[in-house]
Amino acid sequence: MEKQTLKVEGMSCGHCVASVEGAVKKLGASAKVDLAGKQVAVDYDSSKVSLDAIKEAIEDQGYSVK
């Protein structure tokens, strides 16, 4: 399993947390959102999903990944 922490701009509430965590979960990975820190910690199997795919899934929810 790989672990990465991504900076994500635009999250501000519980709905944002659910959106990001849900989008990442659909890819077979897990995410833990830190609203105050504007970060998302992701755990994923790099043989099944790429970090780029995870970033794209978060961006598709309307957030900016740095």
Short mmCIF file of C-alpha atoms in Angstrom, two decimals:
data_model
loop_
_atom_site.label_atom_id
_atom_site.label_comp_id
_atom_site.label_asym_id
_atom_site.label_seq_id
_atom_site.Cartn_x
_atom_site.Cartn_y
_atom_site.Cartn_z
CA MET A 1 0.00 0.00 0.00
CA GLU A 2 1.13 3.50 -0.85
CA LYS A 3 0.40 6.54 1.32
CA GLN A 4 0.36 10.14 0.07
CA THR A 5 -0.86 13.43 1.46
CA LEU A 6 -2.34 15.81 -1.09
CA LYS A 7 -3.00 19.53 -0.71
CA VAL A 8 -6.60 20.18 -1.78
CA GLU A 9 -8.12 23.64 -2.14
CA GLY A 10 -11.83 24.43 -1.99
CA MET A 11 -13.04 22.09 0.76
CA SER A 12 -15.05 23.79 3.49
CA CYS A 13 -17.68 21.50 5.02
CA GLY A 14 -18.86 17.99 5.77
CA HIS A 15 -20.32 17.65 2.27
CA CYS A 16 -16.86 18.35 0.85
CA VAL A 17 -15.38 15.63 3.06
CA ALA A 18 -18.03 13.11 1.94
CA SER A 19 -17.55 14.00 -1.73
CA VAL A 20 -13.78 13.60 -1.68
CA GLU A 21 -13.78 10.44 0.45
CA GLY A 22 -16.54 8.91 -1.68
CA ALA A 23 -14.79 9.67 -4.97
CA VAL A 24 -11.54 8.11 -3.75
CA LYS A 25 -13.36 5.08 -2.29
CA LYS A 26 -14.96 4.34 -5.70
CA LEU A 27 -11.44 3.81 -7.04
CA GLY A 28 -10.68 1.20 -4.37
CA ALA A 29 -8.56 3.53 -2.25
CA SER A 30 -9.21 5.26 1.07
CA ALA A 31 -8.99 8.92 2.01
CA LYS A 32 -9.02 10.90 5.24
CA VAL A 33 -9.78 14.60 4.82
CA ASP A 34 -8.28 17.27 7.09
CA LEU A 35 -10.45 20.33 6.41
CA ALA A 36 -8.43 22.70 8.60
CA GLY A 37 -5.15 21.64 7.01
CA LYS A 38 -6.63 21.53 3.49
CA GLN A 39 -5.15 18.07 3.05
CA VAL A 40 -6.28 14.61 2.04
CA ALA A 41 -4.31 11.56 3.18
CA VAL A 42 -4.80 8.71 0.71
CA ASP A 43 -3.94 5.02 1.02
CA TYR A 44 -3.99 3.06 -2.22
CA ASP A 45 -2.60 0.03 -4.00
CA SER A 46 -0.46 1.41 -6.84
CA SER A 47 -0.91 -1.82 -8.80
CA LYS A 48 -4.67 -1.14 -8.96
CA VAL A 49 -4.99 2.66 -9.12
CA SER A 50 -2.58 5.49 -9.87
CA LEU A 51 -2.07 8.63 -7.83
CA ASP A 52 -3.00 10.61 -10.97
CA ALA A 53 -6.37 8.83 -11.12
CA ILE A 54 -6.99 9.71 -7.47
CA LYS A 55 -6.11 13.36 -8.10
CA GLU A 56 -8.41 13.41 -11.12
CA ALA A 57 -11.30 11.91 -9.11
CA ILE A 58 -10.89 14.66 -6.49
CA GLU A 59 -10.68 17.37 -9.16
CA ASP A 60 -13.84 15.95 -10.79
CA GLN A 61 -15.63 16.76 -7.52
CA GLY A 62 -14.74 20.45 -8.03
CA TYR A 63 -11.62 20.77 -5.90
CA SER A 64 -8.10 21.82 -6.82
CA VAL A 65 -5.28 19.37 -6.04
CA LYS A 66 -1.86 20.97 -5.54
#
